[in-house]
mmCIF file of C-alpha atoms in Angstrom:
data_model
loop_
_atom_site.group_PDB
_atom_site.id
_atom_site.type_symbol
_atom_site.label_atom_id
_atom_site.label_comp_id
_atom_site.label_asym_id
_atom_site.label_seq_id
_atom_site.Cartn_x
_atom_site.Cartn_y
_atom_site.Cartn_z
ATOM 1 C CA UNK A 11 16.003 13.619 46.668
ATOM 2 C CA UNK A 12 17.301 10.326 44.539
ATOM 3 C CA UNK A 13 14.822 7.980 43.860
ATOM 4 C CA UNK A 14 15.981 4.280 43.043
ATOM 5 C CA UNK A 15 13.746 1.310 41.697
ATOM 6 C CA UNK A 16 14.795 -2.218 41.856
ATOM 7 C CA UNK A 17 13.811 -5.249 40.002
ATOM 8 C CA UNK A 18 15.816 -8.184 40.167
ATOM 9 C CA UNK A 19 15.249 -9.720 36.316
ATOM 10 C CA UNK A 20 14.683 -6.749 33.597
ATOM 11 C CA UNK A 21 15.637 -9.136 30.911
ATOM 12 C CA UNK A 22 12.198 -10.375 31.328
ATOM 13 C CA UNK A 23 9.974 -7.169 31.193
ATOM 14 C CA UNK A 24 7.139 -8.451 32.075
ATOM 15 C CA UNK A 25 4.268 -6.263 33.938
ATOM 16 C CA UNK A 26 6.067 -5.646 36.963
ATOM 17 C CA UNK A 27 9.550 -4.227 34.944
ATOM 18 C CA UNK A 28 7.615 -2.561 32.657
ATOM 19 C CA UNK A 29 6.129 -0.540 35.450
ATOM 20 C CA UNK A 30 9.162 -0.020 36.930
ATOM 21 C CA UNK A 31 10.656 1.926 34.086
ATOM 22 C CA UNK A 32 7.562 3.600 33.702
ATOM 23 C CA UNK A 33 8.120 4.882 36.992
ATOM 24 C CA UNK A 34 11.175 5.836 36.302
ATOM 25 C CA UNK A 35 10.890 7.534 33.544
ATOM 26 C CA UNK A 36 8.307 9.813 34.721
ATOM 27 C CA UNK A 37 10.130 10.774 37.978
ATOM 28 C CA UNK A 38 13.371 11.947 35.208
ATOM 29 C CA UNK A 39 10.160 14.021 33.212
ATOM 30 C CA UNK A 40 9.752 16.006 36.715
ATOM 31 C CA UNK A 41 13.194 16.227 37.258
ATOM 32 C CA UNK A 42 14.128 13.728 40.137
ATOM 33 C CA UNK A 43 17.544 11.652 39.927
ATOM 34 C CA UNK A 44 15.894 8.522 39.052
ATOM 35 C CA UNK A 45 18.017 5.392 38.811
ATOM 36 C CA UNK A 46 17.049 2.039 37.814
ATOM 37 C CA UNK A 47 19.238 -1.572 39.938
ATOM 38 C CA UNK A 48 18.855 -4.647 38.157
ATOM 39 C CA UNK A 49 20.613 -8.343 38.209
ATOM 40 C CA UNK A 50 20.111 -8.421 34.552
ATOM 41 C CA UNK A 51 18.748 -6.510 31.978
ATOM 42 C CA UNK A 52 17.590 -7.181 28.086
ATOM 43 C CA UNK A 53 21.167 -7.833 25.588
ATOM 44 C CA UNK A 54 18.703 -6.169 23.190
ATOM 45 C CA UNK A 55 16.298 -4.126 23.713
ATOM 46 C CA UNK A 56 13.339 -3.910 20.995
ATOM 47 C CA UNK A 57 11.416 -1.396 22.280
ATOM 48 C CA UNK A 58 12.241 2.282 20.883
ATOM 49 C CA UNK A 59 10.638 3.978 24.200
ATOM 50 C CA UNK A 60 12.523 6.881 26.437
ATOM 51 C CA UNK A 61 11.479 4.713 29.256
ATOM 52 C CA UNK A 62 14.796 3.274 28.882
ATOM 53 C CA UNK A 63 17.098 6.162 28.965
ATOM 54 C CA UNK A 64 16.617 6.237 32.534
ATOM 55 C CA UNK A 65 20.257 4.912 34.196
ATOM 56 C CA UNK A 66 20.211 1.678 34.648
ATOM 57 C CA UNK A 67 22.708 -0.028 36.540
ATOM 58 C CA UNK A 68 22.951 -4.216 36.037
ATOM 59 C CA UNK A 69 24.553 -5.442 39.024
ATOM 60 C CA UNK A 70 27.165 -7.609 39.532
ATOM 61 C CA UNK A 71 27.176 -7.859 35.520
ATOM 62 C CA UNK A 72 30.090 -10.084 35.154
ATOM 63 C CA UNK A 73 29.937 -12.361 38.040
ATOM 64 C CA UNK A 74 28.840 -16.046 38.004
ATOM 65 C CA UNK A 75 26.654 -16.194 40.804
ATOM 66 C CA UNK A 76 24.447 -12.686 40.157
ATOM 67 C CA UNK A 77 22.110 -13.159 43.131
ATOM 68 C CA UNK A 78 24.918 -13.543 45.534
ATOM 69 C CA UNK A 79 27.284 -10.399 44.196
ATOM 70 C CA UNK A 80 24.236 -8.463 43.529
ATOM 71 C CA UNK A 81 23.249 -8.864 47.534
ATOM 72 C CA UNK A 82 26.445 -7.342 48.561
ATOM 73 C CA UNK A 83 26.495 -4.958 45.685
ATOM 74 C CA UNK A 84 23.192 -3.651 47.209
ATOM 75 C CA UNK A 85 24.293 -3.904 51.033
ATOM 76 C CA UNK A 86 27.409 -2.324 50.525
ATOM 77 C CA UNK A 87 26.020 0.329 48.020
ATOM 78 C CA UNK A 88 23.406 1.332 50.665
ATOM 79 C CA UNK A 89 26.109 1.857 53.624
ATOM 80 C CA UNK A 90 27.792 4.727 51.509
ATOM 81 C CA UNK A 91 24.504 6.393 50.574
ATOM 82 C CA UNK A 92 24.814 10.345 51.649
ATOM 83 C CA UNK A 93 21.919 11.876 50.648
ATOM 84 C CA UNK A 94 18.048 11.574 51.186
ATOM 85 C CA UNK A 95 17.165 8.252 48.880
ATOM 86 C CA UNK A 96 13.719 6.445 48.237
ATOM 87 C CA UNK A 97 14.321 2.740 47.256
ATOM 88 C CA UNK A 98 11.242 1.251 45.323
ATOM 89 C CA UNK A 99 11.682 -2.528 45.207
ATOM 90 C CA UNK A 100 9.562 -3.824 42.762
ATOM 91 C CA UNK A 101 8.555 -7.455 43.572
ATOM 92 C CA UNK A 102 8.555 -9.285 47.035
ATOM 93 C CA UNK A 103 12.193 -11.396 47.122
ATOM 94 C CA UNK A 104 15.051 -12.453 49.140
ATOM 95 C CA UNK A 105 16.631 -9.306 47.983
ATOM 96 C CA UNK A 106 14.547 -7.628 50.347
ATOM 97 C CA UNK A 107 17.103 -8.967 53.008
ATOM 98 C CA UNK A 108 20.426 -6.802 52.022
ATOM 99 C CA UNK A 109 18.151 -3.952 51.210
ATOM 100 C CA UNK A 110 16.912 -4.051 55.271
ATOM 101 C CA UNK A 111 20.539 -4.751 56.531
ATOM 102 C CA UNK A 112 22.112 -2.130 54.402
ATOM 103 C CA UNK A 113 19.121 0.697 55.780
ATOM 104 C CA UNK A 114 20.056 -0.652 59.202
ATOM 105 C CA UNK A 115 24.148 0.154 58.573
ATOM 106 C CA UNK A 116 23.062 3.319 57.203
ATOM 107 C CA UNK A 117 23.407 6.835 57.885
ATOM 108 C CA UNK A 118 19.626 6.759 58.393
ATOM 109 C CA UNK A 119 18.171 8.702 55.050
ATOM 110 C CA UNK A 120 16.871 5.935 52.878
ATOM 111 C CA UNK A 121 13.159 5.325 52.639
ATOM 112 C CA UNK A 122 12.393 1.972 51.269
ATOM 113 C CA UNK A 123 8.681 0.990 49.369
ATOM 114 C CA UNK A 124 8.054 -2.340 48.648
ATOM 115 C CA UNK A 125 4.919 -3.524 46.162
ATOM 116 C CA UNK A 126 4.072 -6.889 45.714
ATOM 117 C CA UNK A 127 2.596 -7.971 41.763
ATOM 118 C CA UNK A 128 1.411 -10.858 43.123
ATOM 119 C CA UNK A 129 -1.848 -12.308 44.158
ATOM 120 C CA UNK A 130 -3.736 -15.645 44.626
ATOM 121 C CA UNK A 131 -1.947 -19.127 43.448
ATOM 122 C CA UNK A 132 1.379 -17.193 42.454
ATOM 123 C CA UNK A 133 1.514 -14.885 45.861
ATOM 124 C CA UNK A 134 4.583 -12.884 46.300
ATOM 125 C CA UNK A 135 4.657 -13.521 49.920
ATOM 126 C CA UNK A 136 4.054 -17.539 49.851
ATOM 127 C CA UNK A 137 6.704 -17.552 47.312
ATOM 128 C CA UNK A 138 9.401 -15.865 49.523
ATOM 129 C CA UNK A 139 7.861 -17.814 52.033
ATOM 130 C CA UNK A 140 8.995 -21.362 50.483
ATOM 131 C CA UNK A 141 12.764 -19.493 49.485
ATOM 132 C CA UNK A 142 13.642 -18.678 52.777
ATOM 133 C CA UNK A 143 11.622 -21.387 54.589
ATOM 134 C CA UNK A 144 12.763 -21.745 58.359
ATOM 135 C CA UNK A 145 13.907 -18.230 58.158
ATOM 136 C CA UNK A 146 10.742 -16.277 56.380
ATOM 137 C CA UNK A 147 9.338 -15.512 59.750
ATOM 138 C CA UNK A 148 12.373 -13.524 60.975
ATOM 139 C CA UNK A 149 12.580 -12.193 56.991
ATOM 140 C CA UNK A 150 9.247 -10.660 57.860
ATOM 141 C CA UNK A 151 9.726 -9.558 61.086
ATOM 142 C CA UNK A 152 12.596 -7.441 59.837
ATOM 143 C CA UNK A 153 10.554 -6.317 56.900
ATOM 144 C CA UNK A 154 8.010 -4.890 59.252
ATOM 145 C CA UNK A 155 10.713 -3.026 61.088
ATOM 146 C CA UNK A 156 12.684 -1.627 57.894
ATOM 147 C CA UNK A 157 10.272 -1.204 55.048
ATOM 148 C CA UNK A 158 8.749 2.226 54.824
ATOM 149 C CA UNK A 159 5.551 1.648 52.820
ATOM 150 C CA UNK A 160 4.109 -1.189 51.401
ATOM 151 C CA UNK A 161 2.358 -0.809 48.026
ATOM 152 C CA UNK A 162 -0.941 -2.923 47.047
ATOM 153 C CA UNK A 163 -2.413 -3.477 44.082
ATOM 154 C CA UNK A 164 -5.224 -5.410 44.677
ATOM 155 C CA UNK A 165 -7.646 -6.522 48.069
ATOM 156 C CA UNK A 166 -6.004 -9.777 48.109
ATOM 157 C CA UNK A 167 -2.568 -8.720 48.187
ATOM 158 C CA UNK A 168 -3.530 -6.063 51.295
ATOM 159 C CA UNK A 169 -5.275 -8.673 53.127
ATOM 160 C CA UNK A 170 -2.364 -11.069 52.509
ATOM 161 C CA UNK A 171 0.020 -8.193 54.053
ATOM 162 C CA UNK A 172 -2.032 -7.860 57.243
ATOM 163 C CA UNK A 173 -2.126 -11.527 57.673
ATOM 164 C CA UNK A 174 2.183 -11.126 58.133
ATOM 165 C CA UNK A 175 1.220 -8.023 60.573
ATOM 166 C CA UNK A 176 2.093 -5.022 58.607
ATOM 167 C CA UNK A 177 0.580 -2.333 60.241
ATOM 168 C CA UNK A 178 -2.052 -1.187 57.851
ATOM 169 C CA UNK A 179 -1.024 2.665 58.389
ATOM 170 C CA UNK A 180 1.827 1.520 56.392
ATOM 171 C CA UNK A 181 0.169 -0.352 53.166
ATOM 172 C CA UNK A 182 -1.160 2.587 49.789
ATOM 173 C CA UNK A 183 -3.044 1.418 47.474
ATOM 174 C CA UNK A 184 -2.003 2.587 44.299
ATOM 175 C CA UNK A 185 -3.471 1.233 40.877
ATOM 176 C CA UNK A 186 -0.880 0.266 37.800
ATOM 177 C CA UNK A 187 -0.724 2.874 35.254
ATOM 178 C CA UNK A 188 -0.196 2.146 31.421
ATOM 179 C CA UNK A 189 1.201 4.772 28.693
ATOM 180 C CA UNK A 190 -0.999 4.505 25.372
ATOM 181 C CA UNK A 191 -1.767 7.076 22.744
ATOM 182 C CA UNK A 192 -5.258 6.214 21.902
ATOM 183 C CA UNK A 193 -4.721 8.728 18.299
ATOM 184 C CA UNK A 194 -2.161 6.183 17.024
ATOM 185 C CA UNK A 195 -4.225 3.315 16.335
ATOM 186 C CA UNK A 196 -7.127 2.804 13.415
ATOM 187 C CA UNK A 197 -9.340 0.561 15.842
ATOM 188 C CA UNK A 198 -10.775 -1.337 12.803
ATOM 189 C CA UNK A 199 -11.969 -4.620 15.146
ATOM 190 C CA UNK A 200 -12.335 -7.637 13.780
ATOM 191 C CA UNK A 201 -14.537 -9.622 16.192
ATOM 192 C CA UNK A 202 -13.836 -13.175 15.022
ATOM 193 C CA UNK A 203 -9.831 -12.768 16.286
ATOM 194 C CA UNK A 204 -9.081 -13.531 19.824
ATOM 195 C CA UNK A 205 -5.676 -12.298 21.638
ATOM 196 C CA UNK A 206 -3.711 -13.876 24.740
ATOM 197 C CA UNK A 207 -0.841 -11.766 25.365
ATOM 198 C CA UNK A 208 1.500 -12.404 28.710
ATOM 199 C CA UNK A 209 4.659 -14.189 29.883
ATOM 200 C CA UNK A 210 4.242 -18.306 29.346
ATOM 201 C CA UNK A 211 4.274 -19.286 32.774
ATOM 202 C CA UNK A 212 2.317 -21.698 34.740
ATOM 203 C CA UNK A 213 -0.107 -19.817 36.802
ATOM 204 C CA UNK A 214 -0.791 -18.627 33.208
ATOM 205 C CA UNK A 215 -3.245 -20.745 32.727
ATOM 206 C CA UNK A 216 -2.420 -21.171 28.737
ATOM 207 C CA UNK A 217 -4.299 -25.033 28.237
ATOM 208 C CA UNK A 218 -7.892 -23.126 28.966
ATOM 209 C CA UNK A 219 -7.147 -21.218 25.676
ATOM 210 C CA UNK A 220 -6.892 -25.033 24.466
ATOM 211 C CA UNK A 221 -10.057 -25.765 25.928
ATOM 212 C CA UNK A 222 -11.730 -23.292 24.526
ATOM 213 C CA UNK A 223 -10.337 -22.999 20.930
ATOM 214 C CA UNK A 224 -11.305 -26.269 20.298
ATOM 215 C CA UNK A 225 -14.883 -25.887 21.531
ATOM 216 C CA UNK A 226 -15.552 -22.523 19.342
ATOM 217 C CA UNK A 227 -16.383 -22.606 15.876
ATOM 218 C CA UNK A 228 -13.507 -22.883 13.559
ATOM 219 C CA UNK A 229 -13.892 -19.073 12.042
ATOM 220 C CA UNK A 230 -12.416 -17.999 15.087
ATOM 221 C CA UNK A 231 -9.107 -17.494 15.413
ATOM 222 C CA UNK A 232 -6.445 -17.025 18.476
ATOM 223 C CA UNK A 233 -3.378 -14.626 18.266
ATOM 224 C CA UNK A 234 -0.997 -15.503 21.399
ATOM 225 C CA UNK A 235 1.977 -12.909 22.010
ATOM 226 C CA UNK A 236 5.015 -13.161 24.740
ATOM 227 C CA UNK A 237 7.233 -15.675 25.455
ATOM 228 C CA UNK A 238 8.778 -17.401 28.273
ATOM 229 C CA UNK A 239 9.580 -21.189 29.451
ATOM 230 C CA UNK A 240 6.547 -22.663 28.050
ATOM 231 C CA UNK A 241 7.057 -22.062 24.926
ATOM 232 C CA UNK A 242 8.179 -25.439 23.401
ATOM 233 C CA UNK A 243 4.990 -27.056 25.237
ATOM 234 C CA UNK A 244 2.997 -24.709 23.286
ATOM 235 C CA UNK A 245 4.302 -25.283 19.869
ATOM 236 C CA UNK A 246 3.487 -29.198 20.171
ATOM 237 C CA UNK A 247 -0.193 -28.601 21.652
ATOM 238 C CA UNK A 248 -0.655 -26.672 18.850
ATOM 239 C CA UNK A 249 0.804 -29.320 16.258
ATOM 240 C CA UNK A 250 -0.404 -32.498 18.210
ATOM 241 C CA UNK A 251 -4.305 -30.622 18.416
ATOM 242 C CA UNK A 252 -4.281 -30.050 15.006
ATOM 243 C CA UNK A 253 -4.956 -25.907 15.666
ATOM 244 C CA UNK A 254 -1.983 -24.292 13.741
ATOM 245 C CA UNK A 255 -5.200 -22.911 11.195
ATOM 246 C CA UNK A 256 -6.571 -21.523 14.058
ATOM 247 C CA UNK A 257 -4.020 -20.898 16.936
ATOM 248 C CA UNK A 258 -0.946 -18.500 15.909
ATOM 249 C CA UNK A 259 2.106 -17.933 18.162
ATOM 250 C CA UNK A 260 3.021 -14.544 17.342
ATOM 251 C CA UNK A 261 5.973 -13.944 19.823
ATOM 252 C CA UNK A 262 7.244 -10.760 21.536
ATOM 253 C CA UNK A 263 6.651 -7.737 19.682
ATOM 254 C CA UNK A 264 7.595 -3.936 20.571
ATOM 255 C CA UNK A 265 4.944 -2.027 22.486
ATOM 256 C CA UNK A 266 4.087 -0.020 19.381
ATOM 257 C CA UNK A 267 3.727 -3.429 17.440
ATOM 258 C CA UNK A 268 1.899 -5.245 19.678
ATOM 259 C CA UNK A 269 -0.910 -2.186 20.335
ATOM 260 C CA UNK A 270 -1.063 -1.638 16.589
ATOM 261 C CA UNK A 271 -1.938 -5.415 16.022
ATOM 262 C CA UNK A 272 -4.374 -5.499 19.456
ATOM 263 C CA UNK A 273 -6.161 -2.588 18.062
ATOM 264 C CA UNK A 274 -7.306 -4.571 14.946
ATOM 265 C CA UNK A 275 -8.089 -7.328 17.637
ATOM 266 C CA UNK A 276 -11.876 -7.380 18.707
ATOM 267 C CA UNK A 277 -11.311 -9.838 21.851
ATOM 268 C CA UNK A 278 -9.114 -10.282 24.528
ATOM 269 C CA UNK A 279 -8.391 -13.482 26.976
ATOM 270 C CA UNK A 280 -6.487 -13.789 29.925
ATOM 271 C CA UNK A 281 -6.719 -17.490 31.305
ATOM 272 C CA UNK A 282 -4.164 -16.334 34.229
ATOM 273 C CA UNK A 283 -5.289 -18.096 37.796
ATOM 274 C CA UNK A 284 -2.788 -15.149 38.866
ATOM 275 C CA UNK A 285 -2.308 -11.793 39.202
ATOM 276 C CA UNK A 286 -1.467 -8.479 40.475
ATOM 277 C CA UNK A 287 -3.271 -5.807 38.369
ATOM 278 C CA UNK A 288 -2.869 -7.315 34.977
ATOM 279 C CA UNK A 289 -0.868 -4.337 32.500
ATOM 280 C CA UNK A 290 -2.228 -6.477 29.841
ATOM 281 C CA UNK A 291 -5.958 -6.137 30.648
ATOM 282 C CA UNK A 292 -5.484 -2.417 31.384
ATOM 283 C CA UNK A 293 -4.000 -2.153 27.654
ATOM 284 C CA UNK A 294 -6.443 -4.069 26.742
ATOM 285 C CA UNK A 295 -9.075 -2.361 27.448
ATOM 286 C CA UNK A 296 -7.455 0.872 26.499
ATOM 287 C CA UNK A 297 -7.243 -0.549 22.810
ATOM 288 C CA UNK A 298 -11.102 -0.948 22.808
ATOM 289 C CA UNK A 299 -11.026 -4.764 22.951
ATOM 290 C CA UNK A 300 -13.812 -6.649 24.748
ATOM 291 C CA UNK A 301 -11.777 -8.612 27.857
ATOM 292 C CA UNK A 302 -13.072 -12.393 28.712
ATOM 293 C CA UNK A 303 -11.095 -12.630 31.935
ATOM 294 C CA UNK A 304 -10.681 -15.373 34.505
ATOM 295 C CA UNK A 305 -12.929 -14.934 37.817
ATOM 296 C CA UNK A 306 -9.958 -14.156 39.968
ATOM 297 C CA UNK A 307 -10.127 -11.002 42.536
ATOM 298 C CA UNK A 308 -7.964 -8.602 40.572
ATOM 299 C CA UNK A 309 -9.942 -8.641 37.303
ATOM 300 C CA UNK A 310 -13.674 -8.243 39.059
ATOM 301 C CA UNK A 311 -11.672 -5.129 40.659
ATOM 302 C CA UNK A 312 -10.708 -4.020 37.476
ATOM 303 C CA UNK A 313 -13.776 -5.085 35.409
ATOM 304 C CA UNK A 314 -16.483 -4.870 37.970
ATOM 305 C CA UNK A 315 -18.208 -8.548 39.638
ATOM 306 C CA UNK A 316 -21.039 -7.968 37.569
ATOM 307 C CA UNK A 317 -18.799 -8.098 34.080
ATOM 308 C CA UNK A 318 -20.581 -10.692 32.679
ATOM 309 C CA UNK A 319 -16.868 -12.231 30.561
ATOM 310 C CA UNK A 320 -16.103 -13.379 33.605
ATOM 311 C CA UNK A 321 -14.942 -16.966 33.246
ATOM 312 C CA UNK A 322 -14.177 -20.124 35.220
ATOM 313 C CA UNK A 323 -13.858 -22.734 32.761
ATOM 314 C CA UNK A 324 -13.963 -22.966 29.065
#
């Protein structure tokens, strides 16, 4: 049995790639050929973490158009396939497509499983659902035919996949896992430092850490880690609201790094309007930091709807 994950962007190993070579990496420990497919992956990696001596194989590495050579690369690939073969595609996409045509062409033993890391204002589904526009309903209907299992990781995304018509014999739900080594880290908290760590995307929701910096005393002080397109707006909020005492942009550190420096952190806030099951909030909380989380369905799962850090607004 060959097992092979899919994510179409490693180079931006966020929650959803991270799991993926989590994944991966276990499978190798219990000795299944594991195999990782990606359009691109990191030019350097900083992490020092077996997770990435799995095989990975960047598709279509030296072609212009990635998403295009990649399709084929994954149609055609598929066709030759002679042995029994699980295909996990991590994230909902219009990859989806060639991975359903080339199980069709097949010689009938690959398995695909499918999980979606996206709920609410950022949904998976409503995202492939503006790509492919005229076409998502017959994307879906061959989805339903082709796909194998579909994985949830929250209530919202299940309901979300019954609203399509997946057959609900067909959707697991099976919970994120993270990989920390509590005996590594001092703990020594320091209850006046707040952490945001995550990608800097939209549904985010950076600007309530804004909000609510500048309403706190000034002995606190925020620590935000990642990176991503938002970056630049980030840099001149923090200049133009006269925060750079109090706000620190830390950037993307190495797993061991970044859990050595959360351990000394006593708080943690996610503003996100979006998620799946947050790898970030399960670390979190794993470090022995105190979450303030943003009422959204996958944190009260996680936290409980009585966790009084819930938050709406600052």
């Amino acid at each position: 049995m060959k097992v092979v994950h899919f994510v179409a962007n490693l180079s931006n190993l966020r929650g959803m790639e991270r799991q993926a070579l989590l994944q991966a990496k276990s499978l190798n420990n219990n000795k299944f050929q594991s195999e990782l497919w990606t359009f691109t992956k990191p030019y350097k990696l900083i992490d020092n973490n077996k997770a990435f001596e799995i095989k990975i194989i960047e598709i279509a590495k030296y072609f212009k158009f990635k998403s295009l050579f990649g399709n084929l690369f994954i149609f055609f690939r598929l066709i030759f396939i002679r042995k029994d073969t699980i295909i996990h595609i991590h994230g909902l996409s219009e990859c989806l497509i060639p991975f359903c045509l080339g199980k069709i062409f097949s010689n009938k033993k690959i398995r695909l499983l499918i999980k979606l890391q996206n709920s609410g204002k950022s949904s998976s589904i409503i995202k492939l659902k503006k790509k492919t526009k005229k076409f998502s309903k017959y994307v879906f209907r061959l989805a339903k035919l082709q796909v194998d299992k579909w994985v949830s990781i929250n209530s919202d995304i299940r309901k979300e996949l019954v609203n399509i018509g997946i057959d609900e014999n067909k959707i697991v739900d099976i919970s994120n896992g993270i990989e920390i080594n509590r005996n590594d880290y001092k703990f020594d908290k320091k209850f006046n430092e707040i952490a945001w760590v995550g990608a800097f995307m939209p549904h985010k929701n950076i600007d309530l850490l804004f909000d609510i910096a500048e309403s706190m005393p000034e002995n606190f002080k925020f620590y935000i880690y990642g990176k991503g397109l938002l970056k630049d707006d980030i840099i001149k909020k923090i200049k133009n609201k006269k925060l750079s005492n109090r706000i620190f942009l830390k950037g993307w550190l190495s797993r061991k790094n970044l859990f050595d420096t959360l351990s000394k952190h006593g708080f943690y806030l996610s503003t996100s309007v979006a998620e799946g099951m947050s790898n970030s909030l399960l670390e979190a909380v794993d470090l022995g930091m105190i979450p303030i989380c943003n009422s959204i369905t996958p944190n009260k799962e996680m936290l409980g709807i009585n966790y009084p850090l819930l938050i709406s607004s600052k």
